Amino acid sequence: PAPNFQTLTAPAPFADETSCQCQAPHEKLTIAQARLGTPVDRPVRVYADGIFDLFHSGHARALMQAKTLFPNSYLLVGVCSDDLTHKFKGFTVMNETERYEALRHCRYVDEVIRDAPWTLTPEFLEKHKIDFVAHDDIPYSSAGSDDVYKHIKEAGMFVPTQRTEGISTSDIITRIVRDYDVYARRNLQRGYTAKELNVSFINEKKYRFQNQVDKMKEKVKNVEEKSKEFVNKVEEKSHDLIQKWEEKSREFIGNFLELFGPDGAWKQMFQERSGRMLQAFSPRQSPTSSPTRGRSPSRSPSPPFPWLFNKASPPSSPKAASASLSSMSEGDEDEK
């Protein structure tokens, strides 16, 4: 039959709930033959096993490599039970049911084998008609053996995959242990009880107090951010005001210099008015070509007010002034 594409739209089936997908006689294949391609009704059956605790991208990438080793392949994934894992490796975070379900929802998996054996036997390989076993090439020592895949390698059925650096179940657990206080406080805040988290009474109070402190810090941080935004807005507005003030001040200074500067309009106006005032106060000289009115050249005309031009003191009394005026009139009559 054609390869099972049901895994792209539904969870992969369990091996004990379905019949073997390979109906053709199971003939042993070499890696070279498998890489050249096989008939549609004879996909290469690749097996990958593991614990798959805290299923992550490193697990998925390993399964992707196993699925794409050959042009036409069918990927079976074996998952060890809790009893077997706790016995040979240690305690797991996820139980076996959770680990089975995680594998069933991986797009590269065609079939899941529950309660997989720790060491692969010929009977197990024959039962599931497995052609090749895919795993990283690092020797995996366990159950009294230096490498549990040694006999698979000797039989020419082992195909290595590459591990993804920077991610593993042990790394994730290490992060949780390292940041235990942070995760405990977070879960207490989300409603978990101290009993569920296996936290003592004192630690519970400490974590809750730390949560309150963190809330206060967050509020202070929010206030600081809002204050910074306000200050930035004020600075922008003040910058605009200063710029406008500078423009207006330059305009004012320019107008002031035009009016009161060395060559300003005010100085010209002042000079014009000063000239008019000087002309108004200074007497005009008679022109040299004016007629002499028949006066003899030997006799100079007498001024109308002789005391103004006389070096002697002016008349001391009105009577003297009147006498002077009388003499002046008589003199004029004699002259006539």
Coordinates of C-alpha atoms in Angstrom, one line a residue:
P1 CA 0.0 0.0 0.0
A2 CA 0.9 3.7 -0.3
P3 CA 2.7 5.4 2.6
N4 CA 0.4 6.4 5.4
F5 CA -0.2 10.2 5.1
Q6 CA -2.8 10.1 7.9
T7 CA -0.2 11.4 10.4
L8 CA -0.5 14.9 8.8
T9 CA -4.2 15.2 9.7
A10 CA -4.5 12.9 12.8
P11 CA -2.4 11.4 15.6
A12 CA -0.1 8.5 14.6
P13 CA -1.6 5.1 15.5
F14 CA -0.2 2.8 18.2
A15 CA 1.4 -0.4 16.9
D16 CA -0.7 -2.7 19.0
E17 CA -3.9 -1.1 17.6
T18 CA -3.1 -1.6 13.9
S19 CA -1.8 -4.3 11.7
C20 CA 1.7 -4.1 10.1
Q21 CA 1.7 -1.6 7.2
C22 CA 4.1 -3.7 5.2
Q23 CA 2.2 -6.5 3.4
A24 CA 4.9 -7.6 1.0
P25 CA 7.4 -10.2 2.0
H26 CA 10.0 -8.7 4.3
E27 CA 13.3 -9.0 2.5
K28 CA 16.5 -7.7 4.0
L29 CA 17.7 -4.4 2.5
T30 CA 21.1 -2.8 2.5
I31 CA 21.6 0.9 3.1
A32 CA 22.6 1.4 -0.5
Q33 CA 19.5 -0.3 -1.8
A34 CA 17.3 1.8 0.5
R35 CA 18.9 5.0 -0.6
L36 CA 18.2 4.1 -4.3
G37 CA 14.5 3.9 -3.5
T38 CA 12.1 1.1 -3.0
P39 CA 8.7 0.2 -4.5
V40 CA 5.7 2.1 -3.2
D41 CA 4.4 -1.1 -1.5
R42 CA 7.7 -1.6 0.2
P43 CA 8.7 1.4 2.2
V44 CA 11.8 1.3 4.3
R45 CA 10.8 0.7 7.9
V46 CA 13.0 2.8 10.1
Y47 CA 12.9 2.5 13.9
A48 CA 13.9 5.2 16.4
D49 CA 13.5 4.8 20.2
G50 CA 14.0 6.9 23.3
I51 CA 12.5 8.3 26.5
F52 CA 11.3 11.6 24.9
D53 CA 10.7 13.3 28.3
L54 CA 9.7 17.0 28.0
F55 CA 9.4 16.5 24.2
H56 CA 11.3 19.4 22.5
S57 CA 12.7 20.6 19.2
G58 CA 15.8 18.4 19.6
H59 CA 13.6 15.3 19.7
A60 CA 11.6 16.5 16.7
R61 CA 14.7 17.2 14.6
A62 CA 16.1 13.8 15.3
L63 CA 12.9 12.2 14.1
M64 CA 12.8 14.4 11.0
Q65 CA 16.3 13.1 10.1
A66 CA 15.2 9.5 10.7
K67 CA 12.1 10.0 8.5
T68 CA 14.1 11.5 5.6
L69 CA 17.0 9.1 5.6
F70 CA 15.5 7.3 2.6
P71 CA 13.3 8.4 -0.3
N72 CA 10.5 6.1 0.8
S73 CA 10.3 5.4 4.5
Y74 CA 7.9 4.5 7.3
L75 CA 9.0 5.7 10.8
L76 CA 8.2 3.7 13.9
V77 CA 9.0 5.3 17.2
G78 CA 9.5 3.2 20.4
V79 CA 8.9 4.8 23.8
C80 CA 10.0 3.2 27.0
S81 CA 7.6 2.8 29.9
D82 CA 7.9 4.5 33.3
D83 CA 9.0 1.3 35.1
L84 CA 11.8 0.6 32.6
T85 CA 12.9 4.3 32.5
H86 CA 13.0 4.7 36.3
K87 CA 14.9 1.5 36.6
F88 CA 17.7 2.2 34.1
K89 CA 17.8 6.0 33.7
G90 CA 15.9 7.8 36.5
F91 CA 12.8 9.7 37.3
T92 CA 11.0 11.5 34.5
V93 CA 9.0 14.8 34.5
M94 CA 6.3 13.4 32.2
N95 CA 4.6 10.1 32.7
E96 CA 4.5 7.5 30.0
T97 CA 1.0 8.4 28.8
E98 CA 2.0 12.0 28.3
R99 CA 5.2 10.9 26.5
Y100 CA 3.2 8.6 24.2
E101 CA 0.8 11.4 23.3
A102 CA 3.6 13.8 22.6
L103 CA 5.1 11.4 20.0
R104 CA 1.8 10.7 18.4
H105 CA 1.4 14.4 17.5
C106 CA 4.8 14.8 15.9
R107 CA 4.3 15.1 12.1
Y108 CA 7.2 12.8 11.2
V109 CA 6.0 9.8 13.2
D110 CA 4.0 7.1 11.4
E111 CA 3.5 4.7 14.3
V112 CA 4.2 4.7 18.0
I113 CA 5.3 1.5 19.9
R114 CA 4.4 1.7 23.6
D115 CA 6.5 0.0 26.3
A116 CA 9.5 -0.4 23.9
P117 CA 12.4 -2.6 25.1
W118 CA 15.5 -1.1 26.5
T119 CA 17.7 -3.4 24.3
L120 CA 16.5 -4.4 20.9
T121 CA 16.2 -8.1 20.4
P122 CA 16.0 -10.0 17.1
E123 CA 12.5 -11.1 18.0
F124 CA 11.4 -7.4 18.4
L125 CA 13.0 -6.5 15.1
E126 CA 11.3 -9.3 13.3
K127 CA 8.0 -8.7 14.9
H128 CA 7.8 -5.1 13.6
K129 CA 9.7 -5.9 10.4
I130 CA 12.3 -3.2 11.1
D131 CA 14.9 -2.6 8.4
F132 CA 17.1 0.1 10.1
V133 CA 17.6 1.7 13.5
A134 CA 18.2 5.5 13.6
H135 CA 19.9 7.1 16.6
D136 CA 22.8 9.5 17.2
D137 CA 26.2 7.8 17.0
I138 CA 27.3 8.5 20.5
P139 CA 27.9 5.2 22.4
Y140 CA 24.9 4.7 24.7
S141 CA 26.1 2.8 27.8
S142 CA 23.3 1.2 29.9
A143 CA 22.1 -2.0 31.4
G144 CA 25.6 -3.3 31.8
S145 CA 26.6 -2.7 28.2
D146 CA 29.0 -0.1 26.8
D147 CA 26.8 0.5 23.8
V148 CA 23.2 -0.9 23.6
Y149 CA 23.3 -0.4 19.8
K150 CA 26.5 -2.4 19.3
H151 CA 24.9 -5.5 17.9
I152 CA 22.7 -3.4 15.6
K153 CA 25.8 -1.7 14.2
E154 CA 27.5 -5.0 13.6
A155 CA 24.4 -6.2 11.7
G156 CA 24.6 -3.2 9.4
M157 CA 21.2 -2.0 10.4
F158 CA 22.3 1.2 12.2
V159 CA 21.9 4.7 10.6
P160 CA 23.3 7.6 12.6
T161 CA 21.5 10.9 13.1
Q162 CA 22.9 14.3 14.4
R163 CA 22.1 15.7 17.8
T164 CA 20.8 19.2 18.1
E165 CA 23.2 21.3 20.2
G166 CA 21.9 23.6 22.9
I167 CA 18.7 21.7 23.7
S168 CA 18.1 18.6 25.7
T169 CA 15.8 17.3 28.5
S170 CA 18.7 17.6 31.0
D171 CA 19.3 21.2 30.0
I172 CA 15.6 22.1 30.5
I173 CA 15.6 20.4 34.0
T174 CA 18.8 22.3 34.8
R175 CA 17.2 25.6 34.0
I176 CA 14.2 24.7 36.2
V177 CA 16.4 23.8 39.2
R178 CA 18.6 26.9 38.7
D179 CA 15.6 29.2 38.7
Y180 CA 13.5 27.2 41.1
D181 CA 12.5 30.3 43.2
V182 CA 11.3 32.2 40.2
Y183 CA 9.1 29.3 39.0
A184 CA 7.8 28.6 42.5
R185 CA 6.8 32.2 42.9
R186 CA 5.2 32.3 39.5
N187 CA 3.1 29.3 40.2
L188 CA 2.1 30.5 43.6
Q189 CA 0.9 33.7 42.0
R190 CA -1.1 31.7 39.4
G191 CA -3.0 29.9 42.2
Y192 CA -1.0 26.8 43.0
T193 CA -0.9 25.8 46.6
A194 CA 2.3 25.4 48.6
K195 CA 1.5 21.8 49.1
E196 CA 1.2 21.2 45.4
L197 CA 4.6 22.9 44.9
N198 CA 6.1 21.0 47.9
V199 CA 7.0 24.4 49.4
S200 CA 7.4 25.0 53.1
F201 CA 5.3 27.5 55.0
I202 CA 8.2 29.9 55.5
N203 CA 9.2 29.7 51.8
E204 CA 5.6 30.3 50.8
K205 CA 5.5 33.5 52.8
K206 CA 8.9 34.5 51.4
Y207 CA 7.8 33.9 47.8
R208 CA 4.5 35.8 48.3
F209 CA 6.4 38.7 49.8
Q210 CA 8.8 38.7 46.9
N211 CA 5.9 38.7 44.5
Q212 CA 4.5 41.8 46.3
V213 CA 7.9 43.5 46.0
D214 CA 8.0 42.7 42.3
K215 CA 4.6 44.2 41.8
M216 CA 5.8 47.4 43.5
K217 CA 8.9 47.5 41.4
E218 CA 6.7 47.1 38.3
K219 CA 4.5 50.0 39.4
V220 CA 7.5 52.2 40.1
K221 CA 9.0 51.2 36.7
N222 CA 5.7 52.2 35.0
V223 CA 5.7 55.5 36.8
E224 CA 9.3 56.2 35.8
E225 CA 8.5 55.4 32.2
K226 CA 5.5 57.7 32.2
S227 CA 7.6 60.4 33.8
K228 CA 10.2 60.0 31.2
E229 CA 7.6 60.3 28.5
F230 CA 6.3 63.5 30.1
V231 CA 9.7 65.0 30.5
N232 CA 10.5 64.2 26.8
K233 CA 7.3 65.9 25.7
V234 CA 8.1 69.0 27.9
E235 CA 11.6 69.1 26.4
E236 CA 10.2 69.0 22.9
K237 CA 7.7 71.8 23.6
S238 CA 10.4 73.9 25.4
H239 CA 12.7 73.4 22.5
D240 CA 10.0 74.6 20.1
L241 CA 9.3 77.6 22.4
I242 CA 13.0 78.5 22.6
Q243 CA 13.3 78.3 18.9
K244 CA 10.3 80.5 18.3
W245 CA 11.6 83.0 20.9
E246 CA 15.0 83.1 19.2
E247 CA 13.3 83.8 15.9
K248 CA 11.2 86.5 17.4
S249 CA 14.2 88.0 19.3
R250 CA 16.3 88.2 16.1
E251 CA 13.4 89.9 14.3
F252 CA 13.0 92.4 17.2
I253 CA 16.7 93.1 17.3
G254 CA 16.7 93.7 13.5
N255 CA 13.8 96.1 13.7
F256 CA 15.5 97.9 16.6
L257 CA 18.7 98.3 14.7
E258 CA 16.8 99.6 11.6
L259 CA 15.2 102.2 13.8
F260 CA 17.9 103.1 16.3
G261 CA 21.1 101.9 14.7
P262 CA 24.0 104.0 13.4
D263 CA 22.3 104.5 10.1
G264 CA 18.8 104.0 11.4
A265 CA 15.6 106.0 10.5
W266 CA 15.6 107.6 14.0
K267 CA 19.0 109.2 13.4
Q268 CA 18.0 110.6 10.1
M269 CA 14.8 112.0 11.4
F270 CA 16.7 113.5 14.3
Q271 CA 19.3 115.1 12.0
E272 CA 16.5 116.6 9.8
R273 CA 14.7 118.1 12.9
S274 CA 18.0 119.4 14.3
G275 CA 18.7 121.1 10.9
R276 CA 15.3 122.7 10.9
M277 CA 15.8 124.0 14.4
L278 CA 19.2 125.5 13.7
Q279 CA 17.8 127.2 10.6
A280 CA 15.0 128.6 12.7
F281 CA 17.2 130.0 15.4
S282 CA 20.1 131.3 13.3
P283 CA 19.5 134.8 11.5
R284 CA 19.6 135.0 7.8
Q285 CA 22.3 137.2 6.2
S286 CA 21.2 139.9 3.8
P287 CA 22.4 139.4 0.3
T288 CA 25.5 141.5 -0.8
S289 CA 23.7 142.8 -3.9
S290 CA 20.9 144.6 -1.9
P291 CA 20.5 148.4 -2.5
T292 CA 22.0 150.8 -0.1
R293 CA 18.9 153.0 0.0
G294 CA 20.8 156.2 -0.7
R295 CA 23.1 156.0 2.3
S296 CA 26.4 157.7 2.1
P297 CA 29.3 155.4 2.2
S298 CA 31.1 157.4 4.8
R299 CA 28.4 157.1 7.4
S300 CA 27.4 153.7 8.7
P301 CA 23.8 153.2 9.8
S302 CA 23.1 153.2 13.4
P303 CA 21.5 150.1 14.9
P304 CA 17.9 150.4 16.1
F305 CA 18.7 149.5 19.7
P306 CA 22.1 150.9 20.4
W307 CA 22.2 149.6 24.0
L308 CA 22.1 146.0 22.8
F309 CA 25.3 146.4 20.8
N310 CA 27.0 149.0 23.1
K311 CA 29.7 147.7 25.4
A312 CA 28.4 150.1 28.0
S313 CA 25.8 148.9 30.4
P314 CA 22.2 149.3 29.3
P315 CA 20.1 152.2 30.7
S316 CA 19.4 151.7 34.3
S317 CA 15.9 153.2 34.2
P318 CA 12.9 153.5 31.9
K319 CA 13.4 157.2 31.7
A320 CA 16.9 156.8 30.4
A321 CA 15.6 154.3 27.9
S322 CA 12.9 156.8 26.8
A323 CA 15.5 159.5 26.5
S324 CA 17.6 157.3 24.3
L325 CA 14.6 156.6 22.1
S326 CA 13.9 160.4 21.8
S327 CA 17.4 161.1 20.8
M328 CA 17.3 158.3 18.2
S329 CA 14.1 159.8 16.8
E330 CA 15.7 163.2 16.6
G331 CA 18.7 161.9 14.9
D332 CA 16.6 160.2 12.3
E333 CA 14.7 163.4 11.7
D334 CA 17.9 165.4 11.2
E335 CA 19.1 162.7 8.8
K336 CA 16.1 163.0 6.8

